[in-house]
CSV table of C-alpha atoms in Angstrom, one decimal:
chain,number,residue,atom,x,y,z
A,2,UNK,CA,40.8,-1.2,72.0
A,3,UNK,CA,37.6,0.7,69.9
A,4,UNK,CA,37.1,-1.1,66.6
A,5,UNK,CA,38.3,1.0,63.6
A,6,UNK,CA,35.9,0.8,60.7
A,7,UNK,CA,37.6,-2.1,58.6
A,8,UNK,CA,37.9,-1.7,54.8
A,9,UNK,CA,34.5,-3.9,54.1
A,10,UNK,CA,32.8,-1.2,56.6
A,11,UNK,CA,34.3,1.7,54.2
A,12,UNK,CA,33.5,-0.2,51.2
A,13,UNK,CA,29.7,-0.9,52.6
A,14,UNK,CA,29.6,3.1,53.2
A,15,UNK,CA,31.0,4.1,49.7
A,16,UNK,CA,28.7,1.7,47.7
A,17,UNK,CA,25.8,3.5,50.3
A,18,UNK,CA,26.8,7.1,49.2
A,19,UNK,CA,26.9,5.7,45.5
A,20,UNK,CA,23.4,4.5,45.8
A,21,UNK,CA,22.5,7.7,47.5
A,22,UNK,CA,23.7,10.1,44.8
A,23,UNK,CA,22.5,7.9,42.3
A,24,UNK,CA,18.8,7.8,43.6
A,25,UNK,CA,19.4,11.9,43.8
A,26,UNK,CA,20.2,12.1,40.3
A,27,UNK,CA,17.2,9.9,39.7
A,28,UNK,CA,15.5,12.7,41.5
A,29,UNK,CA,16.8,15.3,40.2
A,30,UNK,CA,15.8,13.6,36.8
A,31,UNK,CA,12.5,13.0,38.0
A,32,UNK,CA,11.7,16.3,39.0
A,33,UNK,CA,13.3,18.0,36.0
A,34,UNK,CA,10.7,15.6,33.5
A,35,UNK,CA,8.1,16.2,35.4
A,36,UNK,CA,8.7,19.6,35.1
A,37,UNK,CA,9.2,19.3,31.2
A,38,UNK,CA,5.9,17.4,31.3
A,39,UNK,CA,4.3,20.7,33.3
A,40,UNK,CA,5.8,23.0,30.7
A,41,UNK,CA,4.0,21.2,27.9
A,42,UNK,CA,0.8,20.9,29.5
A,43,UNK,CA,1.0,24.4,30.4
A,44,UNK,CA,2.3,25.5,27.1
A,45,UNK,CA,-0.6,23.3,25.0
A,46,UNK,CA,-3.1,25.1,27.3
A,47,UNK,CA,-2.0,28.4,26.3
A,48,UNK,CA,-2.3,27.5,22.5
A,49,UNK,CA,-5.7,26.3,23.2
A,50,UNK,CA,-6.4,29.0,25.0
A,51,UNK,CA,-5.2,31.4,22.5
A,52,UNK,CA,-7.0,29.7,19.8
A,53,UNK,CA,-10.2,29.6,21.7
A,54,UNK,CA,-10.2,33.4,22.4
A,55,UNK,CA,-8.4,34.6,19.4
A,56,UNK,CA,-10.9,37.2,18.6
A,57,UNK,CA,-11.2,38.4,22.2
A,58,UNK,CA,-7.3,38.7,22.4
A,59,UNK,CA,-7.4,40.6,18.7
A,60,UNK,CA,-10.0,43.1,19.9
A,61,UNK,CA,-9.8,44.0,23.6
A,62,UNK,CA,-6.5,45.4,25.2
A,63,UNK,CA,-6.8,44.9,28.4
A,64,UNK,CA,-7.9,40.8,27.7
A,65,UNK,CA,-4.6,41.4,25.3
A,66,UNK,CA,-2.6,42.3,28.3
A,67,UNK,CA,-3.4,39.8,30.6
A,68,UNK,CA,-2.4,37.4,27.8
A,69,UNK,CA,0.7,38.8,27.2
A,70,UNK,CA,1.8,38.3,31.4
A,71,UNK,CA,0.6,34.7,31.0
A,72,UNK,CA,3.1,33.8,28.4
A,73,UNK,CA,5.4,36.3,29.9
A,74,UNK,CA,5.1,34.0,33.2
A,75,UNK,CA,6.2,30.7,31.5
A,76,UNK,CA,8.8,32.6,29.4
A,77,UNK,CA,6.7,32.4,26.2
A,78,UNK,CA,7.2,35.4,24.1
A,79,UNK,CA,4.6,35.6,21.4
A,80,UNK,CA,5.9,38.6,19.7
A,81,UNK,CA,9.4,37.1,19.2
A,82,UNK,CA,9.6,36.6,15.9
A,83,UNK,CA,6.6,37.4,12.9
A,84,UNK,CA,6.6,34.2,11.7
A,85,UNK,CA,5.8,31.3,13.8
A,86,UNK,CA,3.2,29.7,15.5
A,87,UNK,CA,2.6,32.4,17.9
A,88,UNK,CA,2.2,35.0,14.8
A,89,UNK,CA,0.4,32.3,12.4
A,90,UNK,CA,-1.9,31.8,15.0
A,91,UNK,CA,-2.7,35.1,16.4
A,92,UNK,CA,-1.4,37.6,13.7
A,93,UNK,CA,-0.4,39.2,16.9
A,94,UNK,CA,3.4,39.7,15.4
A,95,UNK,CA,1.9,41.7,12.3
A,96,UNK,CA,0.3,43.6,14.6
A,97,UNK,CA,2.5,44.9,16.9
A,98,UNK,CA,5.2,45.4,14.1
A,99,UNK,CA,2.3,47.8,12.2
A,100,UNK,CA,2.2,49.8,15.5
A,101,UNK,CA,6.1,49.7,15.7
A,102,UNK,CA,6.5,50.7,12.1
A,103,UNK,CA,3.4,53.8,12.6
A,104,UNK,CA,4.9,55.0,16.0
A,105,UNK,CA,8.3,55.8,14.3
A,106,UNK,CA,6.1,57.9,11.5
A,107,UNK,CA,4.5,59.7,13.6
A,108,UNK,CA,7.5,60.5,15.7
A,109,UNK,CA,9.1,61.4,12.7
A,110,UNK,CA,6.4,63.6,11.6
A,111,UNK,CA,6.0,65.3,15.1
A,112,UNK,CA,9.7,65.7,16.2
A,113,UNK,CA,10.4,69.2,14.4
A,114,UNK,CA,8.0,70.3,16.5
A,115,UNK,CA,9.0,68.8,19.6
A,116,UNK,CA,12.4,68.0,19.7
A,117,UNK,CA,11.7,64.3,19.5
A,118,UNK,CA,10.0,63.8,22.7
A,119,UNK,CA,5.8,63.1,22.4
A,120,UNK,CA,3.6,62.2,25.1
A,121,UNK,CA,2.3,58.3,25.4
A,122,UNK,CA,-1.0,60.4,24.6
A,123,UNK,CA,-0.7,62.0,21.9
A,124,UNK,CA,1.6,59.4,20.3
A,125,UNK,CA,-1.9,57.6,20.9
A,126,UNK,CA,-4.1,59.9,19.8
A,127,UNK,CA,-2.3,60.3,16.4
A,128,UNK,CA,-2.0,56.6,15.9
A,129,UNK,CA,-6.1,55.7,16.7
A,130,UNK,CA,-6.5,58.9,14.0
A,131,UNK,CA,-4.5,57.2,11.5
A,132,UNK,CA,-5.0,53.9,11.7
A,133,UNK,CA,-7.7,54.2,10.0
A,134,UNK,CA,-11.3,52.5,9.9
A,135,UNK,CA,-9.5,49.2,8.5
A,136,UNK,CA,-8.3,48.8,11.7
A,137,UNK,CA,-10.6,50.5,14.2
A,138,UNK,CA,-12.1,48.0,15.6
A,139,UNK,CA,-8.8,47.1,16.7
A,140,UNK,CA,-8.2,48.9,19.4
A,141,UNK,CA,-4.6,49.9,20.6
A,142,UNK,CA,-4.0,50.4,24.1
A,143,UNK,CA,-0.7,52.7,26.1
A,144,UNK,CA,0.4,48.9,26.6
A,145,UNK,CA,0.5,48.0,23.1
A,146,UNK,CA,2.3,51.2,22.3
A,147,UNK,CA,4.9,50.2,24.6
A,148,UNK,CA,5.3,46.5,23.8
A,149,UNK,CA,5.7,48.1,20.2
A,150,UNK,CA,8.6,50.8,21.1
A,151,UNK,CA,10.3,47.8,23.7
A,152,UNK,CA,10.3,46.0,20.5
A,153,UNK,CA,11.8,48.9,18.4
A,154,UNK,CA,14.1,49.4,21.4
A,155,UNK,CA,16.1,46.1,20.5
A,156,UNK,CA,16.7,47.1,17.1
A,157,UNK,CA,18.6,50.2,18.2
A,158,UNK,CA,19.3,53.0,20.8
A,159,UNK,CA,17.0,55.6,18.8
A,160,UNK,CA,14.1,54.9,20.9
A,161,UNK,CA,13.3,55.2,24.4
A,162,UNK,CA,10.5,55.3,27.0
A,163,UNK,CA,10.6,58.4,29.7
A,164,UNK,CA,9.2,57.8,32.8
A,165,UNK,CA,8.4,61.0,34.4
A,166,UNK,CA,6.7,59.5,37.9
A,167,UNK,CA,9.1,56.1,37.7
A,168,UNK,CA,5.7,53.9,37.9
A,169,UNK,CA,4.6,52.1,34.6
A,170,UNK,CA,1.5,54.3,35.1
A,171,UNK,CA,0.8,55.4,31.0
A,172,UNK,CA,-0.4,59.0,31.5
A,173,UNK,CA,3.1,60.1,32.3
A,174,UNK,CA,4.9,58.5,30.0
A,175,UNK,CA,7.1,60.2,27.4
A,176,UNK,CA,8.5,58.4,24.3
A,177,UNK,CA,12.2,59.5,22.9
A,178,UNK,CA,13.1,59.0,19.2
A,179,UNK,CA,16.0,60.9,19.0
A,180,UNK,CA,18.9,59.3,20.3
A,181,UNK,CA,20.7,60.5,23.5
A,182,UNK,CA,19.2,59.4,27.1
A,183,UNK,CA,17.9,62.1,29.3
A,184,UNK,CA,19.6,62.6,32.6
A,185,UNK,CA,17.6,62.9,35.4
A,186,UNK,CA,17.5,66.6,35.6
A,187,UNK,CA,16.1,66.8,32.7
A,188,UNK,CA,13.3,64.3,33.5
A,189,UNK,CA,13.1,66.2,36.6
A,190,UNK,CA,12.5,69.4,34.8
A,191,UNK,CA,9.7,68.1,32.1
A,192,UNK,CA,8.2,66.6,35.2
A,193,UNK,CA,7.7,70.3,36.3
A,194,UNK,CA,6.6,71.7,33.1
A,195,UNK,CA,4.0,69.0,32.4
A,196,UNK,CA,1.2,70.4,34.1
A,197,UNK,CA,1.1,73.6,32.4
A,198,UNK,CA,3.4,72.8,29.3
A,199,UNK,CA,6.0,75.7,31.0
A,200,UNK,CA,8.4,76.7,33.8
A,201,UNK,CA,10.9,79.1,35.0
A,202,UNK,CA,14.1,79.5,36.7
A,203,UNK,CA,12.0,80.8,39.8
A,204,UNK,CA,9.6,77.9,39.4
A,205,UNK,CA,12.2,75.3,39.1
A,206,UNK,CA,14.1,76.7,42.2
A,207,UNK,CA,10.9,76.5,44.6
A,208,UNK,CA,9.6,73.1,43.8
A,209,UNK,CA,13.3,71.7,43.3
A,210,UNK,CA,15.1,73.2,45.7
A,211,UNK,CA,17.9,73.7,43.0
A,212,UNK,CA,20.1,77.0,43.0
A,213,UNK,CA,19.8,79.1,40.0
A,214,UNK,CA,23.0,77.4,38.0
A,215,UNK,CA,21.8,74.3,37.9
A,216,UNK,CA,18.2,75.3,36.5
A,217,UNK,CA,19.8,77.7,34.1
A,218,UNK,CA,22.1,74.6,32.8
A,219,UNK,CA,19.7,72.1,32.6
A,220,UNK,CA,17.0,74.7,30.8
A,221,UNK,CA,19.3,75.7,28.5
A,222,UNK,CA,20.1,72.4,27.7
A,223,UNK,CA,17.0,71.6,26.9
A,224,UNK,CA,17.0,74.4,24.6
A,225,UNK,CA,19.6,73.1,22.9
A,226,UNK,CA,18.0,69.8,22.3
A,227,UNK,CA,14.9,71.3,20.8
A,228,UNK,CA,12.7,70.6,23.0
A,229,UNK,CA,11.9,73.7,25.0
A,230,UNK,CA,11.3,77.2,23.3
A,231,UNK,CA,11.7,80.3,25.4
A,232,UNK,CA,9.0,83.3,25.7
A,233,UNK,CA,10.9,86.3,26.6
A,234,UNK,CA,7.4,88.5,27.0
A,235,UNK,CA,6.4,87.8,30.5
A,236,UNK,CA,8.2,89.1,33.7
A,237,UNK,CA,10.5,86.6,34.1
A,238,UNK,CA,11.7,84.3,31.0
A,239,UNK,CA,9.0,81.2,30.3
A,240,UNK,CA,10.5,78.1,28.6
A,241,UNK,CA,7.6,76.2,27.0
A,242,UNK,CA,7.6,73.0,26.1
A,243,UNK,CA,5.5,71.4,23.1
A,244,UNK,CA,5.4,68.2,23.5
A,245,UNK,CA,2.8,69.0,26.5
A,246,UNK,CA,1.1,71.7,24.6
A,247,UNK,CA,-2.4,71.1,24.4
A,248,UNK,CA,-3.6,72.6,21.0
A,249,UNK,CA,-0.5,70.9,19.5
A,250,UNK,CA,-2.1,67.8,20.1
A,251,UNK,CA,-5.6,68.5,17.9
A,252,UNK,CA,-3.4,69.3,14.5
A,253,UNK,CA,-5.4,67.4,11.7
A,254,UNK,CA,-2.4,67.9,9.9
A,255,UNK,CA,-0.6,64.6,10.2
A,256,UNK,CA,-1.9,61.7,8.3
A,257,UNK,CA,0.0,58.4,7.8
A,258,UNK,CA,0.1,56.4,4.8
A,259,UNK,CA,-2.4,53.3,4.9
A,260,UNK,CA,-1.2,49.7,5.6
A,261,UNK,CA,-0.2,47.6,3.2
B,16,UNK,CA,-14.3,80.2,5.4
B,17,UNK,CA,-12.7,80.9,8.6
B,18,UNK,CA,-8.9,80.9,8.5
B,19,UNK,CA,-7.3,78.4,10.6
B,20,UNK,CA,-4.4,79.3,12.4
B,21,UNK,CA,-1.6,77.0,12.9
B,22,UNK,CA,-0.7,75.9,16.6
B,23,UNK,CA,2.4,78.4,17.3
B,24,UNK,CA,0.2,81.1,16.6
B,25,UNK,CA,-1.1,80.4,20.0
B,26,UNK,CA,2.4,79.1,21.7
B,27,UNK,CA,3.5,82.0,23.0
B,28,UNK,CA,7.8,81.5,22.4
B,29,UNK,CA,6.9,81.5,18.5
B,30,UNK,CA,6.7,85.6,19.3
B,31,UNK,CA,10.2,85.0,20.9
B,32,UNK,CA,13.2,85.1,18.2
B,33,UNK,CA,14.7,81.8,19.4
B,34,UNK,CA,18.3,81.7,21.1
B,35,UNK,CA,18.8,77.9,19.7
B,36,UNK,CA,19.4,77.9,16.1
B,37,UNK,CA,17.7,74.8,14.8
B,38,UNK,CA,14.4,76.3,16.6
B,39,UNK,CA,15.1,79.6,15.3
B,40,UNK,CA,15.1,78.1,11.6
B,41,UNK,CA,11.5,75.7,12.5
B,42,UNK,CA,10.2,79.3,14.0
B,43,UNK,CA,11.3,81.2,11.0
B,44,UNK,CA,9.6,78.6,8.5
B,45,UNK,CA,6.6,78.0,10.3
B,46,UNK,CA,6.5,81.8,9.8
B,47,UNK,CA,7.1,81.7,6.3
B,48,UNK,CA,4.1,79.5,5.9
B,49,UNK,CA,2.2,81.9,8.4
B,50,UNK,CA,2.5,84.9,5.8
B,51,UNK,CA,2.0,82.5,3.0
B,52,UNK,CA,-1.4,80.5,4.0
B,53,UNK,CA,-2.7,83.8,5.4
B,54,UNK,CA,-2.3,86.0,2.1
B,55,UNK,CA,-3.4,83.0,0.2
B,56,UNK,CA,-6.4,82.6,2.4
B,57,UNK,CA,-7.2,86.4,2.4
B,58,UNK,CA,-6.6,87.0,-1.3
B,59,UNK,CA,-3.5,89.0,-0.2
B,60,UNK,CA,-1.0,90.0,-3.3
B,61,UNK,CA,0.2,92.9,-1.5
B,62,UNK,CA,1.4,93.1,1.7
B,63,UNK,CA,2.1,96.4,3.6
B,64,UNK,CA,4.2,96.0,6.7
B,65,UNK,CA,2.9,98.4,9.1
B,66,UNK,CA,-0.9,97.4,8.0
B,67,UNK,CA,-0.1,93.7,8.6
B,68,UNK,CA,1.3,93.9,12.2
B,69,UNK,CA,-1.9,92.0,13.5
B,70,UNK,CA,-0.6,89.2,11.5
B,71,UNK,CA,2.8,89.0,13.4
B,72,UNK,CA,0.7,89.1,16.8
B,73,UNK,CA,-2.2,87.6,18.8
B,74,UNK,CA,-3.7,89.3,21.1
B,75,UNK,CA,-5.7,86.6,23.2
B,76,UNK,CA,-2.5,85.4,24.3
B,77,UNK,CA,-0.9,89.1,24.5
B,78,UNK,CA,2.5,88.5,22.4
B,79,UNK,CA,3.7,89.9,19.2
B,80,UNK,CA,6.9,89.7,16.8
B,81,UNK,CA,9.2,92.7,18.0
B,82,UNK,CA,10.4,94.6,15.1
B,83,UNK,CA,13.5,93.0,14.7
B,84,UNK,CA,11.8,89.6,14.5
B,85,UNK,CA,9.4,90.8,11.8
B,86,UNK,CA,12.0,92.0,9.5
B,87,UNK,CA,13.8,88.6,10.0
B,88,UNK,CA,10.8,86.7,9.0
B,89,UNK,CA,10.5,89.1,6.0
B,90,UNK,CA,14.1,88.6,5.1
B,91,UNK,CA,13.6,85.0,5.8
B,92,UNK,CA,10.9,85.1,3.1
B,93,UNK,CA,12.5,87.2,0.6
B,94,UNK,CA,15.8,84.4,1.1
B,95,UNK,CA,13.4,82.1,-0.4
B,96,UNK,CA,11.8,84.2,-3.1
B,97,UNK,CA,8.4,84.2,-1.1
B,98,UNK,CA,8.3,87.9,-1.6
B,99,UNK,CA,9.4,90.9,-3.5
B,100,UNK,CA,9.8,94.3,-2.4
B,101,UNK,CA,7.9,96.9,-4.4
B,102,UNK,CA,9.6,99.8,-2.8
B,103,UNK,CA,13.0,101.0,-1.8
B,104,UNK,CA,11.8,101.6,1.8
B,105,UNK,CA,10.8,98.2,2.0
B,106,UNK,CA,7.0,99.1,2.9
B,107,UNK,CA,5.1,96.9,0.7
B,108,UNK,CA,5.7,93.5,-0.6
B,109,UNK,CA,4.1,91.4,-3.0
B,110,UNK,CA,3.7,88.3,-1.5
B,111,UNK,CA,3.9,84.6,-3.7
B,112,UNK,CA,1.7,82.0,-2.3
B,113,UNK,CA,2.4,81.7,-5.9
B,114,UNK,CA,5.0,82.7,-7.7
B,115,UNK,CA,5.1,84.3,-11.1
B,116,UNK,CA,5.8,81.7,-13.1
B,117,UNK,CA,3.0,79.8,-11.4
B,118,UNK,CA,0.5,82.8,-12.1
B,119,UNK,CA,1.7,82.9,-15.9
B,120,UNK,CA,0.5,79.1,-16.5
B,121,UNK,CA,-2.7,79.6,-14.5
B,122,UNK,CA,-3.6,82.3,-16.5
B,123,UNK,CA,-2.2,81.2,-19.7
B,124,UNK,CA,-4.4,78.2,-18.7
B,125,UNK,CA,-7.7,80.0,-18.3
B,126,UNK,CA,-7.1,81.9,-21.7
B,127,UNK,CA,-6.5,78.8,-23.8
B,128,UNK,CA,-9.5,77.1,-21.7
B,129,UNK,CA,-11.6,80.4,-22.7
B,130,UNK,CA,-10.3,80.3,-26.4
B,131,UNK,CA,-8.8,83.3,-25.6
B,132,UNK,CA,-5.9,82.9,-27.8
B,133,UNK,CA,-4.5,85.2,-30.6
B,134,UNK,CA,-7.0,87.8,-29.4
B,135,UNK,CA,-6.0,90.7,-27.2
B,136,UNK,CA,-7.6,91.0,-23.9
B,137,UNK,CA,-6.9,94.2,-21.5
B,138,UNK,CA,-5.5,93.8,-17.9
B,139,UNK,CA,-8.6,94.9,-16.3
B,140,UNK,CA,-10.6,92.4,-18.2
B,141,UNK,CA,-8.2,89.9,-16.4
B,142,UNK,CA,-8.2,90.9,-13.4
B,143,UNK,CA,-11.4,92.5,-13.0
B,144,UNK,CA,-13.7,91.1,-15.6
B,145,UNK,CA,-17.3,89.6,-14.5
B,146,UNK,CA,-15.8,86.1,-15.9
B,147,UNK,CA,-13.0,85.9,-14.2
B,148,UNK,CA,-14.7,86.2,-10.5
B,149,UNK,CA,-14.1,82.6,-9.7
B,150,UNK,CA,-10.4,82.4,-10.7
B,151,UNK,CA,-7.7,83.0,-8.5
B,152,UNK,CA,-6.2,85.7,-10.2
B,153,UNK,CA,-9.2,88.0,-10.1
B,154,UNK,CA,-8.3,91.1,-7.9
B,155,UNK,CA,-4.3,91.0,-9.1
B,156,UNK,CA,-2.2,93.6,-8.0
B,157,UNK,CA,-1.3,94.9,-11.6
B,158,UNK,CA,2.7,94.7,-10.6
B,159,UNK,CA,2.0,91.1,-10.2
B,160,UNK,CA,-0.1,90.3,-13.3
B,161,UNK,CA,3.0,91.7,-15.5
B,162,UNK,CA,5.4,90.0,-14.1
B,163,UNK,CA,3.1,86.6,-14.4
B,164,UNK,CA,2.8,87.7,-17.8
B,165,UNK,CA,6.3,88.4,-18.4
B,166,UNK,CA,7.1,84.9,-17.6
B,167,UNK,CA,4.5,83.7,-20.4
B,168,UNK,CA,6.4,86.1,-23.1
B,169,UNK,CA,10.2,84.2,-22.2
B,170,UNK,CA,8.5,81.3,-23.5
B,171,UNK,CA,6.8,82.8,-26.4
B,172,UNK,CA,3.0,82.2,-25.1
B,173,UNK,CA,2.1,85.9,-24.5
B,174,UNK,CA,2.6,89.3,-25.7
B,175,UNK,CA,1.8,92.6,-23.6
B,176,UNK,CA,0.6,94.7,-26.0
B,177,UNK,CA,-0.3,99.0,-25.6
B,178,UNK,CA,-3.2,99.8,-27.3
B,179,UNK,CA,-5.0,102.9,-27.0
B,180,UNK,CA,-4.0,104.1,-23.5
B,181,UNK,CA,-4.9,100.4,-22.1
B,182,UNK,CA,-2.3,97.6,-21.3
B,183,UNK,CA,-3.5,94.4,-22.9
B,184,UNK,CA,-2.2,91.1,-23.2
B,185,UNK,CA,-2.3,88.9,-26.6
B,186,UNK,CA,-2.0,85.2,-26.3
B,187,UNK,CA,0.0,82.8,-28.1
C-alpha cells in the first residue's frame, strides 16, 4: 500500500510554507526599505541639487524644465504648494503663481478682442512686455506658461490649453479662458484658419472634406462664441479670426500692473 | 505726429456690420473710439459725413463701411452723446473728444490762469487769438465754443456778452 503523508508530514509542510511566507514578507519588507532608503537618497540629491544650481534653475528655462521632469520622475512636485521647502528654497512657487496671476490679466485684457482664445505666443509676447525689467532677467518660457495655466486649470474649468496639432509642440498651442471646451470641429477649423488668420466655407470643404452644413454650423458657431468675425467684401464670405491676426499682436496698448 | 490707427482698421470684418451681436457692440465701440481719437488727433470739431468717408475706409486693404454701417456708427455715437448734429439733414456733426462741459472748464481754466477774469474777451480772441495757439481750444468751431460757454454760465462762471457787433465772453 503507497504511504499517505501522515499528519507529522502535513505539519512539517505547513510549518515549511509558514517559514516561506514569512521570509517573503521579510522580502517584501526588505525591498520596500530599501526602496524608502532610495527615495531619500534620491530625494536629498535633488535638494542639493536644487540648492547648488538655484540661480541656473531661476534664470534658464530650458535648465528649468529639465528640473521640473526630474522631480516629476520621483513624484516630487515643487510647485505644489507656495509655501514649503520646495518654494522657500527656490521661490519657484512665487514664480509660477506671478505668471498664473499675469496670464489671466492679459487674457482678460485681450478676450474682447478675441473671444477668449490667444495664441501660446502672443500670450508670451504680452507677458515678456509686461513683466517688466524687475523681472527680465527672468526669462519665461511656452513651458512655464503652461505649468502656470495647468496650475490655474485646478482651481477651475475657466481655463484650458488647445492643442491644434495634438503634439505638446508650443507654436500651436492655443490657451482658452472663457469657459466651454471646444469640440473638435472647431479645433479643426482654427487649425485651418491659423495660417492666414481666415477661411471659408469653400476652403474648409477642400481641405476637410466636410459638406457645406457642417462648415456652415461649426463657422457660425464660432461666430457666436466671439471668436471669428465675418468680411462680407470679398467673393465669397471670409471669417477672420483675431486671435491669429498678426498686427493684433504688436498693440502697445496693454500694460499690466507691476508686481507686488 | 503721425496718427496711429488701431488694429481693426486693418482687419478687414471691422468694414463688415457683424451678424453676432456681442461683436457687433465691440465693432461699434471700437468705432466710436475710431471717430473720437481721429478728430481729436486731427483737431476735428466738425465732422461732415460725406467729407469723412476716408475715415470709414482703408484702402490698402480695399474695404469700407457701407452706408448703412456708417449711419449705425453715427447713431451709435450720438446714443452716447459723442456727437451732435448741427443740421436737420444730418450732414455735419460736431464731434466730442470732449464734451461741452469739459471744454467750459478748460477754458474757464486758461482764463483764470491768464487773469482773464471780470474782463470781457471776444470769441475770436479765444479761439483765434495769437496766445491761445498752443491750447486745445484754438481753431473752435464757434457752435461749439457757445455751448462750452453755456455750460460755464449754469454755474455762474461766465457770461456771453454782445458788444458792438462782436460776441464776447466775460468771466466770473
Amino acid at each position: 500500500m503507497r504511504k499517505r503523508p501522515g499528519i507529522g508530514a502535513i505539519h512539517k509542510q505547513r510549518v515549511e510554507q509558514e517559514r516561506f511566507r514569512g521570509k517573503a514578507t521579510e522580502l517584501q519588507d526588505n525591498v520596500f526599505e530599501q526602496m524608502t532608503n532610495q527615495m531619500e537618497k534620491f530625494r536629498t540629491n535633488l535638494e542639493t541639487f536644487a540648492s547648488k544650481h538655484r540661480n541656473e534653475i531661476k534664470k534658464n528655462p530650458a535648465f528649468r524644465k529639465q528640473f521640473q521632469d526630474m522631480c516629476a520622475s520621483i513624484g516630487v512636485d515643487p510647485l505644489a504648494s507656495s509655501k514649503g521647502f520646495w518654494s522657500e528654497l527656490l521661490g519657484v512657487g512665487d514664480f509660477y503663481y506671478e505668471i498664473a496671476v499675469q496670464v489671466i490679466e492679459v487674457c482678460l485684457a485681450t478676450s474682447p478682442r478675441n473671444g477668449g482664445l490667444i495664441t501660446l505666443g502672443e500670450l508670451r509676447q504680452r507677458l515678456i512686455k509686461a513683466r517688466g525689467k524687475a523681472q527680465h532677467h527672468q526669462e519665461i518660457s511656452n513651458d512655464d506658461i503652461i505649468r502656470a495655466i495647468k496650475k490655474l486649470k485646478v482651481l477651475g474649468p475657466g481655463f484650458s490649453i488647445v492643442s491644434l496639432k495634438g503634439t505638446q509642440d508650443t507654436s500651436d498651442i492655443l490657451i482658452r479662458s472663457i469657459p466651454g471646451e471646444l469640440s473638435a470641429d472647431h479645433t479643426e477649423v482654427l487649425k485651418a484658419a491659423e495660417a492666414q488668420s481666415f477661411t471659408s466655407v469653400k476652403a474648409l470643404k477642400s481641405t476637410l472634406n466636410w459638406d457645406d452644413v457642417r462648415c456652415l454650423q461649426i463657422l457660425n458657431e464660432l461666430l457666436r462664441d466671439g471668436v471669428a468675425w465675418v468680411d462680407e467684401q470679398s467673393p465669397e464670405k471670409m471669417y477672420w479670426f483675431p486671435s491669429f491676426f498678426k498686427p493684433l499682436m504688436s498693440e502697445d496698448e496693454i500694460v499690466l500692473p507691476p508686481p507686488n | 505726429m503721425e496718427f496711429s490707427w488701431p488694429w481693426e482698421y486693418d482687419f478687414p470684418p471691422f468694414f463688415t456690420l457683424q451678424p453676432n451681436l456681442d461683436t457687433l457692440r465691440k465693432q461699434l465701440e471700437a468705432w466710436r473710439k475710431l471717430v473720437l481719437d481721429y478728430c481729436r488727433h486731427n483737431k476735428i470739431f466738425v465732422l461732415d459725413v460725406q467729407e469723412s468717408i476716408s475715415l470709414f475706409q482703408n484702402k490698402a486693404i480695399d474695404r469700407q463701411l457701407s452706408t448703412e454701417g456708417i449711419n449705425r456708427v453715427l447713431e451709435s455715437l450720438l446714443e452716447y452723446n459723442q456727437i451732435e448734429w448741427c443740421d436737420k439733414a444730418k450732414k455735419q456733426c460736431l464731434v466730442y473728444w470732449k464734451n461741452p462741459q469739459e471744454w467750459g472748464n478748460l477754458i474757464y481754466r486758461y482764463a483764470s490762469d491768464k487773469g482773464m477774469t471780470n474782463t470781457v474777451c471776444t470769441f475770436y480772441e479765444l479761439t483765434a487769438g495769437d496766445d491761445v495757439q498752443n491750447e486745445e481750444f484754438a481753431g473752435m468751431d464757434q457752435s461749439l465754443l457757445v455751448k462750452a460757454l453755456k455750460t460755464l454760465e449754469a454755474t455762474n462762471k461766465a457770461e456771453i456778452i454782445m458788444f458792438g457787433g462782436n460776441e464776447g465772453v466775460k468771466f466770473f
